[in-house]
Coordinates of C-alpha atoms in Angstrom, one line a residue:
M12 CA 0.0 0.0 0.0
P13 CA 1.2 3.5 -0.6
D14 CA 3.2 5.6 1.9
I15 CA 1.7 8.8 3.4
E16 CA 3.9 11.6 2.3
R17 CA 3.6 15.3 2.9
N18 CA 6.1 18.2 2.6
G19 CA 8.8 15.9 1.7
R20 CA 8.2 13.8 4.8
T21 CA 7.2 10.2 5.0
F22 CA 4.6 9.8 7.8
S23 CA 4.4 6.1 7.3
D24 CA 8.1 5.4 7.1
G25 CA 8.8 1.8 7.9
V26 CA 5.3 0.7 9.1
G27 CA 2.6 -1.7 7.6
T28 CA -0.5 -3.6 8.7
C29 CA -1.8 -7.0 8.9
S30 CA -5.1 -8.9 9.4
R31 CA -6.0 -10.9 12.6
E32 CA -5.6 -14.2 10.5
V33 CA -1.9 -13.3 9.8
L34 CA -1.3 -12.5 13.4
S35 CA -3.0 -15.9 14.5
K36 CA -0.4 -17.7 12.4
I37 CA 2.4 -15.9 14.1
W38 CA 0.9 -16.5 17.6
D39 CA 0.7 -20.2 16.8
A40 CA 4.2 -20.4 15.4
Y41 CA 5.9 -18.1 17.7
A42 CA 6.4 -19.8 21.1
Q43 CA 6.8 -16.6 23.1
S44 CA 3.4 -15.4 21.9
R45 CA 1.5 -18.1 23.7
A46 CA 1.2 -16.4 27.1
Y47 CA 0.5 -12.8 25.6
K48 CA -0.4 -12.3 22.1
P49 CA 1.2 -9.0 20.9
T50 CA -0.5 -6.9 18.2
V51 CA 2.6 -5.2 16.9
Y52 CA 5.7 -6.8 15.6
Q53 CA 9.0 -5.8 14.0
I54 CA 9.5 -8.2 11.1
R55 CA 11.7 -8.9 8.1
Y56 CA 10.0 -10.4 5.2
A57 CA 10.8 -10.8 1.5
G58 CA 13.4 -8.0 1.5
A59 CA 11.2 -5.8 3.6
K60 CA 11.9 -4.5 7.2
G61 CA 9.7 -2.6 9.7
M62 CA 6.7 -2.8 12.0
I63 CA 3.4 -4.4 11.3
S64 CA 0.3 -3.7 13.4
L65 CA -3.1 -5.2 13.6
D66 CA -5.8 -3.6 11.6
N67 CA -9.0 -5.5 12.4
R68 CA -10.7 -4.0 9.3
L69 CA -8.7 -6.3 7.1
R70 CA -10.2 -9.8 6.0
G71 CA -8.3 -13.0 5.2
E72 CA -4.7 -13.4 5.3
A73 CA -3.6 -9.8 4.5
L74 CA -0.1 -8.5 5.0
C75 CA 0.2 -4.8 3.9
L76 CA 3.7 -3.5 3.2
R77 CA 4.7 0.1 2.2
P78 CA 7.5 1.1 -0.3
S79 CA 9.4 2.6 2.6
M80 CA 9.6 -1.0 4.1
I81 CA 11.2 -2.5 1.0
K82 CA 15.0 -2.6 1.3
F83 CA 15.5 -5.0 -1.7
E84 CA 13.5 -7.4 -3.7
A85 CA 13.4 -11.1 -2.6
P86 CA 10.1 -12.6 -3.9
G87 CA 11.2 -16.1 -3.0
A88 CA 11.6 -15.6 0.7
T89 CA 8.1 -16.1 2.3
D90 CA 9.2 -16.7 6.0
I91 CA 8.4 -14.0 8.5
E92 CA 11.4 -13.2 10.7
I93 CA 10.3 -11.8 14.1
C94 CA 12.8 -9.2 15.2
G95 CA 10.8 -7.8 18.2
A96 CA 7.3 -7.6 19.5
G97 CA 5.2 -5.5 21.9
F98 CA 4.7 -8.1 24.6
K99 CA 4.6 -5.4 27.2
Q100 CA 5.8 -1.8 27.9
L101 CA 9.5 -1.6 28.7
P102 CA 10.8 0.4 31.6
M103 CA 11.8 3.9 31.0
Y104 CA 15.2 5.3 32.2
L105 CA 16.7 8.7 32.3
N106 CA 20.3 9.2 31.1
R107 CA 22.7 12.1 31.2
Q108 CA 21.8 13.4 27.8
L109 CA 18.1 13.5 28.6
I110 CA 18.4 14.8 32.1
K111 CA 20.6 17.7 30.7
I112 CA 17.9 18.6 28.1
L113 CA 15.0 18.5 30.6
E114 CA 17.1 20.7 33.1
D115 CA 17.6 23.2 30.3
L116 CA 13.9 23.1 29.4
G117 CA 12.9 24.1 32.9
V118 CA 12.6 20.9 35.0
K119 CA 13.6 21.4 38.6
D120 CA 16.7 19.8 40.0
S121 CA 14.8 18.4 42.8
S122 CA 12.7 16.3 40.6
F123 CA 15.8 14.3 39.5
L124 CA 17.3 14.2 43.0
E125 CA 14.1 12.7 44.4
L126 CA 13.9 10.1 41.6
Q127 CA 17.5 9.0 42.2
A128 CA 17.0 9.0 46.1
E129 CA 14.1 6.7 45.5
A130 CA 16.1 4.3 43.3
V131 CA 18.9 4.2 45.8
E132 CA 16.6 3.4 48.6
Q133 CA 14.9 0.6 46.5
L134 CA 18.4 -0.9 46.0
R135 CA 19.1 -0.7 49.7
M136 CA 15.8 -2.6 50.4
T137 CA 16.8 -5.2 48.0
T138 CA 19.0 -6.9 50.6
V139 CA 16.5 -6.8 53.4
S140 CA 14.4 -9.6 52.5
P141 CA 14.6 -12.8 50.1
I142 CA 11.4 -11.7 48.3
N143 CA 12.9 -8.3 47.5
A144 CA 16.0 -9.9 46.4
A145 CA 14.4 -12.4 44.2
N146 CA 12.1 -9.7 42.6
F147 CA 15.3 -7.6 42.0
L148 CA 17.1 -10.4 40.2
A149 CA 14.1 -11.4 38.1
R150 CA 13.5 -7.7 37.2
N151 CA 17.1 -7.4 36.0
V152 CA 17.3 -10.7 34.4
I153 CA 20.1 -12.0 36.5
G154 CA 20.5 -15.8 37.0
K155 CA 17.4 -16.4 35.0
S156 CA 18.9 -19.6 33.3
A157 CA 19.9 -21.0 36.6
R158 CA 16.5 -20.0 38.1
L159 CA 18.3 -18.0 40.8
P160 CA 15.2 -15.8 41.6
W161 CA 13.2 -18.8 42.0
L162 CA 15.8 -20.5 44.2
I163 CA 16.0 -17.5 46.6
R164 CA 12.3 -17.4 46.9
N165 CA 12.0 -21.2 47.5
L166 CA 14.8 -21.2 50.0
S167 CA 12.8 -18.7 52.1
Y168 CA 9.7 -21.0 51.8
I169 CA 11.6 -23.9 53.4
Q170 CA 12.9 -21.6 56.3
M171 CA 16.4 -21.1 54.8
S172 CA 18.0 -17.8 53.9
F173 CA 20.1 -17.4 50.7
D174 CA 22.5 -14.9 52.4
D175 CA 23.7 -17.7 54.7
D176 CA 25.8 -18.6 51.7
H177 CA 28.8 -16.4 50.7
F178 CA 28.4 -17.0 47.0
L179 CA 24.7 -16.3 46.8
R180 CA 25.1 -13.2 49.0
S181 CA 28.1 -12.0 46.8
T182 CA 25.9 -12.5 43.7
L183 CA 23.2 -10.3 45.0
E184 CA 25.6 -7.6 46.3
L185 CA 27.4 -7.5 42.9
A186 CA 24.0 -7.2 41.1
V187 CA 23.1 -4.3 43.4
L188 CA 26.6 -2.7 42.9
I189 CA 26.1 -2.8 39.1
Q190 CA 22.9 -1.0 39.4
L191 CA 24.3 1.6 41.9
K192 CA 27.2 2.3 39.4
Q193 CA 24.6 2.7 36.6
L194 CA 22.9 5.4 38.7
K195 CA 26.2 7.2 39.7
Y196 CA 28.3 7.0 36.5
R197 CA 25.4 7.0 33.8
A198 CA 22.6 8.6 35.7
R199 CA 20.4 5.7 34.6
I200 CA 17.4 6.6 36.8
P201 CA 14.3 4.5 36.5
V202 CA 11.1 6.6 35.9
E203 CA 8.1 4.8 37.4
N204 CA 5.7 7.0 35.5
G205 CA 7.2 6.4 32.2
M206 CA 7.5 3.7 29.5
T207 CA 9.4 2.6 26.4
V208 CA 7.4 1.2 23.5
Y209 CA 7.5 0.7 19.7
G210 CA 6.0 3.4 17.5
I211 CA 3.4 2.9 14.7
M212 CA 1.2 5.3 12.7
D213 CA -2.6 6.0 12.9
E214 CA -4.1 4.2 10.0
T215 CA -7.6 5.6 10.9
G216 CA -6.9 9.3 10.6
H217 CA -8.5 10.0 13.9
L218 CA -5.4 11.5 15.7
E219 CA -4.8 15.1 15.2
E220 CA -1.4 16.8 15.0
G221 CA 0.3 16.8 18.4
Q222 CA -1.7 13.8 19.6
I223 CA -0.7 10.2 20.4
Y224 CA -2.6 7.2 21.4
C225 CA -1.0 4.7 23.8
S226 CA -2.7 1.6 25.2
V227 CA -0.7 -0.7 27.5
Q228 CA -1.8 -4.2 28.4
N229 CA -0.5 -7.4 30.1
E230 CA -2.0 -10.7 30.9
K231 CA -4.1 -9.3 33.8
S232 CA -5.2 -5.7 33.0
G233 CA -4.8 -2.8 30.6
S234 CA -5.1 0.9 30.4
V235 CA -5.0 3.9 28.2
L236 CA -2.7 6.9 28.7
T237 CA -4.4 10.3 28.7
G238 CA -3.2 13.8 29.4
K239 CA -0.1 15.8 28.6
V240 CA 3.0 13.8 28.3
V241 CA 6.7 14.0 27.3
I242 CA 7.9 12.0 24.4
T243 CA 11.5 11.5 23.2
R244 CA 13.9 9.0 21.8
C245 CA 17.5 7.9 22.5
P246 CA 20.0 9.3 21.7
A247 CA 18.8 12.8 22.5
L248 CA 21.3 15.7 22.1
H249 CA 19.3 18.4 20.6
P250 CA 16.8 20.3 22.9
G251 CA 14.2 19.8 20.2
D252 CA 14.6 15.9 20.5
V253 CA 12.1 16.3 23.6
Q254 CA 8.5 17.2 22.8
C255 CA 5.4 17.6 24.7
V256 CA 2.2 16.1 23.2
E257 CA -1.3 15.2 24.3
A258 CA -2.2 11.5 24.9
V259 CA -5.8 10.9 24.0
D260 CA -8.4 8.0 24.0
V261 CA -10.3 6.8 20.9
P262 CA -13.8 5.7 20.5
Q263 CA -14.7 2.1 21.5
D264 CA -15.3 1.1 17.9
S265 CA -12.0 2.4 16.7
P266 CA -9.6 -0.1 15.1
L267 CA -6.8 1.5 17.3
R268 CA -8.6 -0.2 20.2
A269 CA -7.1 -3.4 19.0
V270 CA -3.4 -2.5 19.3
H271 CA -1.5 -2.4 22.6
N272 CA 1.9 -1.9 24.0
C273 CA 2.9 0.8 21.5
V274 CA 2.5 4.5 20.8
V275 CA 0.4 5.5 17.8
F276 CA 1.4 8.7 16.0
S277 CA -0.8 11.0 14.1
S278 CA -0.7 11.0 10.3
K279 CA -1.7 14.6 10.0
G280 CA 0.2 17.9 10.3
A281 CA 3.2 19.6 8.5
R282 CA 5.8 17.2 9.9
D283 CA 5.6 13.7 11.4
L284 CA 6.4 13.6 15.1
P285 CA 8.9 10.6 14.9
S286 CA 11.2 12.6 12.7
Q287 CA 11.2 15.5 15.2
L288 CA 12.6 13.0 17.9
S289 CA 16.4 12.5 17.0
G290 CA 15.3 11.8 13.4
G291 CA 13.2 8.7 14.2
D292 CA 11.0 6.6 12.0
L293 CA 8.6 3.7 12.4
D294 CA 10.6 0.7 11.3
G295 CA 11.2 -0.4 14.7
D296 CA 12.4 2.5 16.8
L297 CA 11.6 2.6 20.4
Y298 CA 10.1 5.7 22.0
N299 CA 10.2 7.0 25.6
I300 CA 7.0 8.4 27.1
I301 CA 7.0 10.2 30.5
Y302 CA 3.8 11.0 32.2
D303 CA 5.3 12.3 35.5
D304 CA 4.1 15.9 36.2
N305 CA 7.4 16.7 38.0
L306 CA 9.4 15.9 34.8
Y307 CA 7.2 18.1 32.5
P308 CA 9.2 21.0 30.9
T309 CA 8.1 24.5 31.3
L310 CA 9.2 25.2 27.7
T311 CA 9.9 23.4 24.5
Y312 CA 12.4 24.0 21.6
E313 CA 12.0 23.7 17.8
P314 CA 13.1 20.3 16.7
A315 CA 16.1 20.0 14.5
D316 CA 15.7 19.7 10.8
Y317 CA 18.8 18.2 9.3
K318 CA 19.0 17.6 5.6
I319 CA 19.2 13.9 4.9
A320 CA 22.4 13.3 2.9
P321 CA 21.9 10.9 0.0
P322 CA 24.1 7.7 0.2
V323 CA 27.3 7.7 -1.8
D324 CA 26.6 6.1 -5.2
I325 CA 29.6 4.2 -6.7
K326 CA 27.7 3.6 -9.9
R327 CA 28.5 0.0 -10.2
E328 CA 27.8 -3.3 -8.4
V329 CA 29.2 -3.5 -4.9
T330 CA 32.1 -6.0 -4.4
R331 CA 33.7 -7.7 -1.5
S332 CA 36.6 -5.3 -1.8
D333 CA 34.1 -2.3 -1.4
M334 CA 32.6 -3.7 1.7
T335 CA 36.2 -4.2 3.2
D336 CA 37.2 -0.6 2.4
F337 CA 34.0 0.7 3.8
F338 CA 34.4 -1.2 7.0
I339 CA 37.9 0.3 7.4
Q340 CA 36.7 3.8 6.6
F341 CA 33.9 3.3 9.1
M342 CA 36.5 2.4 11.8
E343 CA 38.6 5.4 10.9
N344 CA 35.6 7.8 11.0
D345 CA 33.6 6.5 14.0
Q346 CA 33.8 9.7 16.1
L347 CA 30.4 9.6 17.6
G348 CA 31.6 8.9 21.2
R349 CA 34.1 11.8 21.0
I350 CA 31.3 14.2 19.8
C351 CA 28.8 13.1 22.4
T352 CA 31.4 13.4 25.2
L353 CA 32.3 16.8 24.1
H354 CA 28.6 17.8 23.9
Q355 CA 28.1 16.6 27.5
T356 CA 31.0 18.6 28.7
L357 CA 30.2 21.9 26.9
A358 CA 26.5 21.5 28.0
D359 CA 27.6 21.6 31.5
Q360 CA 30.0 24.5 30.9
K361 CA 27.7 26.8 29.0
S362 CA 25.2 29.0 30.8
S363 CA 22.5 28.0 28.3
G364 CA 23.4 24.3 28.4
T365 CA 22.2 22.3 25.4
L366 CA 20.6 25.3 23.9
D367 CA 24.0 27.0 23.3
P368 CA 25.1 27.2 19.6
E369 CA 28.1 25.1 20.2
C370 CA 26.0 22.3 21.6
I371 CA 23.5 22.7 18.7
L372 CA 26.4 22.2 16.3
L373 CA 27.6 19.2 18.1
A374 CA 24.1 17.7 18.0
E375 CA 24.2 18.1 14.2
L376 CA 27.5 16.4 13.9
A377 CA 26.4 13.6 16.1
S378 CA 23.4 13.1 13.8
T379 CA 25.8 12.9 10.7
A380 CA 27.9 10.5 12.5
V381 CA 25.0 8.2 13.5
D382 CA 24.0 8.1 9.8
F383 CA 27.5 7.5 8.5
S384 CA 26.9 3.7 8.2
K385 CA 23.9 4.4 5.9
T386 CA 25.3 7.3 3.9
G387 CA 29.0 6.8 3.8
I388 CA 29.4 10.5 4.7
P389 CA 31.5 11.2 7.9
A390 CA 31.0 14.0 10.2
D391 CA 33.2 17.0 9.6
L392 CA 35.4 17.2 12.6
S393 CA 37.0 20.5 11.5
R394 CA 33.8 22.1 12.7
M395 CA 34.2 20.8 16.3
P396 CA 34.3 23.7 18.9
K397 CA 37.5 24.5 20.6
H398 CA 37.6 23.2 24.2
S399 CA 39.8 22.7 27.2
S400 CA 41.0 19.5 28.9
V401 CA 38.8 20.3 32.0
R402 CA 35.7 18.2 32.5
P403 CA 32.9 18.0 35.0
D404 CA 33.2 15.7 38.0
F405 CA 30.5 13.3 36.8
Q406 CA 32.6 12.4 33.8
A407 CA 35.4 11.1 36.0
P408 CA 36.0 7.4 35.3
G409 CA 36.1 6.5 38.9
P410 CA 36.2 7.7 42.5
R411 CA 39.9 7.9 42.9
L412 CA 40.5 10.9 40.8
L413 CA 41.0 14.5 42.4
I414 CA 38.1 16.8 41.8
E415 CA 39.2 20.5 41.8
S416 CA 36.6 22.6 43.4
S417 CA 38.5 25.9 42.6
I418 CA 38.1 25.7 38.9
G419 CA 35.5 28.2 37.6
L420 CA 34.0 28.8 34.2
E421 CA 36.3 31.7 33.6
D422 CA 39.3 29.2 34.2
I423 CA 37.8 26.8 31.7
E424 CA 37.6 29.5 29.0
A425 CA 41.4 30.3 29.6
L426 CA 42.4 26.7 29.4
K427 CA 40.8 26.2 25.9
D428 CA 43.3 24.7 23.4
P429 CA 44.9 27.3 21.1
D430 CA 43.8 27.5 17.5
E431 CA 45.7 24.8 15.7
D432 CA 45.0 22.0 13.2
E433 CA 42.5 19.6 14.8
E434 CA 44.3 16.6 13.3
D435 CA 47.4 17.4 15.4
E436 CA 45.4 17.1 18.7
V437 CA 46.2 14.0 20.7
D438 CA 42.9 12.5 21.6
T439 CA 42.4 9.0 22.9
A440 CA 38.8 9.1 24.4
E441 CA 39.6 12.9 24.1
T442 CA 42.7 13.0 26.3
A443 CA 44.5 10.5 28.5
Y444 CA 42.9 10.4 31.9
T445 CA 46.2 11.7 33.5
Q446 CA 46.0 14.9 31.4
L447 CA 42.5 15.7 32.2
R448 CA 41.3 18.0 35.1
Y449 CA 37.9 17.7 36.8
Y450 CA 35.8 20.4 38.5
S451 CA 32.8 20.1 40.8
S452 CA 29.8 20.8 38.5
E453 CA 27.1 22.9 39.9
K454 CA 24.5 21.7 37.4
V455 CA 22.1 18.8 38.2
L456 CA 24.3 16.1 36.8
G457 CA 26.9 17.1 39.2
K458 CA 24.5 17.1 42.1
L459 CA 23.3 13.7 41.2
Y460 CA 26.8 12.2 40.9
R461 CA 27.8 13.6 44.3
A462 CA 24.5 12.5 46.0
I463 CA 25.6 8.8 45.8
D464 CA 28.3 7.6 48.3
E465 CA 29.3 4.2 47.1
H466 CA 31.5 3.4 50.0
E467 CA 28.7 4.4 52.7
F468 CA 26.1 2.4 50.7
F469 CA 28.0 -0.8 50.6
E470 CA 29.4 -0.5 54.1
G471 CA 25.9 -0.4 55.4
I472 CA 24.9 -3.6 53.3
Q473 CA 27.9 -5.5 54.4
R474 CA 27.5 -4.4 58.0
R475 CA 24.1 -6.0 58.1
S476 CA 25.3 -9.0 56.3
R477 CA 28.0 -9.6 58.9
Q478 CA 25.6 -9.2 61.9
K479 CA 23.1 -11.7 60.3
N480 CA 25.7 -14.3 59.3
E481 CA 28.3 -14.5 62.1
H482 CA 27.4 -18.1 63.1
V483 CA 25.9 -20.1 60.2
D484 CA 26.3 -23.7 58.9
D485 CA 26.9 -24.6 55.2
L486 CA 23.7 -23.8 53.5
A487 CA 24.3 -26.1 50.6
S488 CA 24.6 -29.1 53.1
R489 CA 21.3 -28.0 54.8
V490 CA 19.6 -28.0 51.4
L491 CA 20.9 -31.5 50.8
Q492 CA 19.6 -32.7 54.0
Y493 CA 16.3 -31.2 53.3
V494 CA 16.1 -32.9 49.9
L495 CA 17.1 -36.4 51.4
S496 CA 14.5 -35.9 54.2
K497 CA 11.8 -35.5 51.4
T498 CA 13.0 -38.3 49.2
A499 CA 14.2 -40.9 51.8
L500 CA 13.4 -43.9 49.6
I501 CA 14.9 -42.6 46.4
Q502 CA 18.1 -44.4 45.2
Y503 CA 20.5 -42.0 43.4
K504 CA 24.2 -43.2 44.1
H505 CA 24.3 -45.0 40.7
H506 CA 24.1 -41.5 39.1
M507 CA 27.2 -40.2 40.8
G508 CA 29.5 -40.9 37.7
F509 CA 27.0 -38.8 35.6
A510 CA 27.0 -36.0 38.1
R511 CA 30.8 -35.9 38.1
D512 CA 30.9 -35.7 34.3
I513 CA 28.2 -33.0 34.3
R514 CA 30.0 -30.9 36.9
E515 CA 33.3 -31.2 35.1
A516 CA 31.7 -30.1 31.8
Y517 CA 30.0 -27.0 33.5
E518 CA 33.2 -26.0 35.1
D519 CA 35.3 -26.4 32.0
N520 CA 32.7 -24.1 30.2
L521 CA 32.8 -21.7 33.2
T522 CA 36.7 -21.6 33.2
D523 CA 36.7 -21.0 29.5
T524 CA 34.2 -18.1 30.0
M525 CA 36.3 -16.5 32.8
L526 CA 39.4 -16.6 30.6
Q527 CA 37.8 -15.6 27.3
F528 CA 36.3 -12.4 28.5
S529 CA 39.2 -11.2 30.7
S530 CA 41.0 -8.0 29.8
H531 CA 44.4 -9.7 30.4
P532 CA 45.4 -13.3 30.3
S533 CA 46.6 -13.1 33.9
H534 CA 43.5 -11.4 35.2
F535 CA 40.5 -13.6 34.6
V536 CA 36.8 -12.6 35.2
S537 CA 35.5 -13.8 38.6
E538 CA 32.9 -16.5 38.9
V539 CA 30.5 -14.1 40.5
E540 CA 30.9 -11.7 37.5
V541 CA 30.1 -14.5 35.1
F542 CA 27.2 -15.7 37.1
C543 CA 25.7 -12.1 37.3
G544 CA 26.6 -11.5 33.6
S545 CA 28.4 -8.3 34.2
I546 CA 32.1 -7.2 34.3
I547 CA 32.9 -4.5 36.9
G548 CA 35.3 -1.8 35.8
K549 CA 38.2 -1.5 38.3
N550 CA 37.9 2.3 38.2
G551 CA 34.2 2.4 39.1
S552 CA 32.3 2.6 35.9
Q553 CA 32.2 0.1 33.0
S554 CA 33.9 0.9 29.8
N555 CA 32.1 0.4 26.5
R556 CA 34.3 -2.5 25.9
Q557 CA 33.5 -4.1 29.2
R558 CA 29.7 -3.6 28.6
E559 CA 29.9 -5.2 25.2
F560 CA 31.9 -8.1 26.7
S561 CA 29.3 -8.4 29.5
T562 CA 26.5 -8.9 27.0
S563 CA 28.4 -11.6 25.1
M564 CA 29.6 -13.3 28.3
K565 CA 26.0 -13.4 29.7
E566 CA 24.7 -15.0 26.5
K567 CA 27.5 -17.7 26.6
H568 CA 27.0 -18.5 30.2
D569 CA 23.2 -18.6 29.9
R570 CA 23.5 -21.1 27.1
D571 CA 26.1 -23.2 29.2
V572 CA 23.8 -23.2 32.2
A573 CA 20.7 -24.1 30.1
Y574 CA 22.6 -27.0 28.7
T575 CA 23.6 -28.2 32.2
V576 CA 20.1 -28.0 33.4
Q577 CA 18.7 -29.9 30.3
C578 CA 21.4 -32.6 30.9
I579 CA 20.3 -33.0 34.6
L580 CA 16.6 -33.2 33.5
R581 CA 17.0 -35.4 30.5
G582 CA 20.4 -37.1 30.8
E583 CA 23.6 -36.3 29.0
Q584 CA 22.4 -37.6 25.7
G585 CA 19.0 -36.2 26.1
D586 CA 17.4 -39.6 26.3
G587 CA 17.8 -40.4 30.1
G588 CA 14.0 -39.8 30.6
K589 CA 12.3 -37.4 32.8
E590 CA 11.3 -40.0 35.4
E591 CA 15.0 -40.2 36.7
A592 CA 15.5 -36.4 36.7
L593 CA 15.0 -36.4 40.5
E594 CA 17.7 -39.0 41.0
R595 CA 20.1 -37.2 38.7
S596 CA 19.6 -33.8 40.4
I597 CA 20.1 -35.3 43.9
A598 CA 23.3 -37.0 42.7
C599 CA 24.5 -33.6 41.3
L600 CA 23.7 -31.8 44.5
D601 CA 25.3 -34.5 46.6
L602 CA 28.5 -34.3 44.6
A603 CA 28.6 -30.6 44.8
C604 CA 28.2 -30.6 48.4
Q605 CA 31.1 -33.1 48.8
T606 CA 33.5 -30.9 46.8
H607 CA 31.8 -27.5 47.9
N608 CA 34.8 -26.2 49.7
V609 CA 37.6 -28.1 47.8
D610 CA 39.9 -26.2 45.5
L611 CA 39.6 -28.3 42.3
R612 CA 41.1 -25.7 40.0
R613 CA 44.2 -24.1 41.7
K614 CA 44.3 -21.2 39.1
M615 CA 40.6 -20.2 39.4
G616 CA 40.2 -20.9 43.1
K617 CA 37.0 -22.5 44.4
L618 CA 34.2 -22.8 41.8
V619 CA 30.9 -23.1 43.6
S620 CA 28.1 -22.0 41.2
F621 CA 27.4 -25.5 40.1
T622 CA 26.1 -26.3 43.6
W623 CA 23.3 -23.8 43.1
V624 CA 22.6 -24.7 39.5
A625 CA 22.1 -28.2 40.8
A626 CA 20.2 -27.1 43.9
A627 CA 17.7 -25.2 41.9
V628 CA 17.0 -28.1 39.6
C629 CA 16.8 -30.5 42.5
L630 CA 14.5 -28.4 44.7
G631 CA 12.1 -28.1 41.6
E632 CA 12.1 -31.8 41.1
V633 CA 11.5 -32.3 44.8
E634 CA 8.5 -30.0 44.7
K635 CA 7.0 -32.1 41.9
F636 CA 7.7 -35.3 43.7
V637 CA 6.1 -34.0 47.0
E638 CA 3.0 -33.1 45.0
L639 CA 2.5 -36.6 43.5

C-alpha cells in the first residue's frame, strides 16, 4: 500500500499492517506469543523490514507493506522473521543526555534528585528480604537460566536464607553494585511514571497533529494513557528531541483499540512527530514516554531539521573489496563517542546548556555520525568547537581522581586549546585521563553524581550481612539434608558418575568463559561476575568494551547453564528420561556438597556456582515429587 507523504516527509516510514488471520499464524508459530499475544511486531519479510500492526478491518490473510519498508526485492523469501514484539511496555530510564535537556527546558533539579534517592533506597531494600532480592534479580534478568530468583524465593519457603551462603550473597551484592554504578556513573534513573514502546502510525486518521494514542496491556489488565506527556527517543542531544504532546483516548469502535503496548502517532500535520525526535522513524524505533508531572518541561524547543544526505553512489555493483574498504573507513571515522562526550562537557560549562550554539552544532555532527553507516558521509570534525581538557566531575571514570573545586568557568575558557589543526590534537577518548582535570559541577548532573556515596552504601549492606551471618552452617549441606528428608526412599548413588561428568563439563565451560572475557590473560573474570553476567570496571564505571563483553559473556554463560540444566533433567544424551530427573539432580547436589569447599582448580580458586545450579533443579524436582 502507498506511503503517506507530505512536505517531503514520509509519515508512514517503515510501518505496515496485517489482518488478525496473519497474526494468528504468528501467534501459533512463535512460542513466546502463547502467554500474551502482541498486536505489533517488528519483522523482516521478502526484503522488507519494519513494523506491522493489527488492523481488524482487514479480512483474510492480509499483510500490507509500504514502499518505505522494502529494502531489496526477494520474492522467493516467504518466511516472516520476528525481530521484536510489543509483549509489554518496557521500563523507562533517564540518562545524562536526557536529564541535561530536561534541566535546560525548565525541569527542577529536585525532581531528578528525588527520583534518584528513591532508586537508591529501593536498591538498599533489595538486601533486606529474600522476596525483595528475588524480585530484583528477576526484574534485571540476573541468573534467569539458573532459576536464581526462584531458588532464593523457594529457600525462604523452606525456612532457609540465601544470604547464609557467601556466593549467593556476593551475587546479589554484585548485582546491586552494578545498578548503583549505573545510577552514579551513567545517571540511569528509572522513571516509574514512564515507559518505552514501539511506534506505529494511525491508519484511521482519527488522531490530530500533536496527539498520540498509547494503550498498554498485560495478561491481567490494561489501560489507556491520557493527558499531557513528554515524548522522546534515544539518543537525544538536541533540545528539540524532547517534545510535549497530548495522549488521547479513541472511540470504543476504533480499530486503534485493537493495538496495545505501542505508541500510535498522528498521520496529520506539517511534519511527522517521529522525525522530530532525534530523526526517528517507524521501522522499529523505540520511543520513551514520560507522564510524570514533575518531569514536564516549562518550555519546548523547535526540533532539529537536518538535511538527509543521499548515500554515496559508486555507480556499479558492490564488491567484497568495497565492503572491506567501507568497514575500514567506518572504523577510521567513527567519532560519535568523541562528539557526544564533548557535547556533554560543553552543555555543563555553557550557561544555556544544550541550547548553546556550540551544543546545537555538536548535535548536528552527532546526527551525521550516526547516519555514517547508511550514507558513507562522515562528520566534519573540523567544525568541532575548541575546548579545554577540563571536565565536570560526573565524567570522571572512577572515584579515585582528584576533583578540583577551585576551577571556575572563567578558568575553563582560559584553558581552551589554542587554535591549531584539529588533526594534530592528541585524543584517545579525548585525552588521557592523567592529562584531564575535573571540576565540581554545579549543574544537576554534578549534584546527582555527588549524591551517591558508594562506600557508605556498601558498608551499610555488608555491616548488616556480617551481623546476620556470624554463625551459620553450610547452606548447601542443609539444602541437601532437606532434599534427602523428602526423598528418603529414592536411590541415586548410581548417578554419581554422571553427576561428576556434568559438573566437570559445566566448570570447563565456566573456566573458558572466565578466561575468554578477561581483559588480560593473567586477570580472569571472577565466577560471580560470570554468574551475574556483568564485568565490573576497576575504576568504578564500566567501559564500553566491558559492557559489550558483559553482553556476550552473559549470553554464553546462559547457554552453558541451560545446557547443564537440560542434561540433569533429560540425561547427558537427552534420552535419560524425565522419570530419573530427580535422582540425577540429587546426585549432582550431593557431589557438589562433597566438593563444595575443595579447591579443584588451583588457578581459578573454588568454583561453587554448580552447587546452586544443581540445587535449583533439585528443589524443583522435589517440589514435583512431593505433590504426587
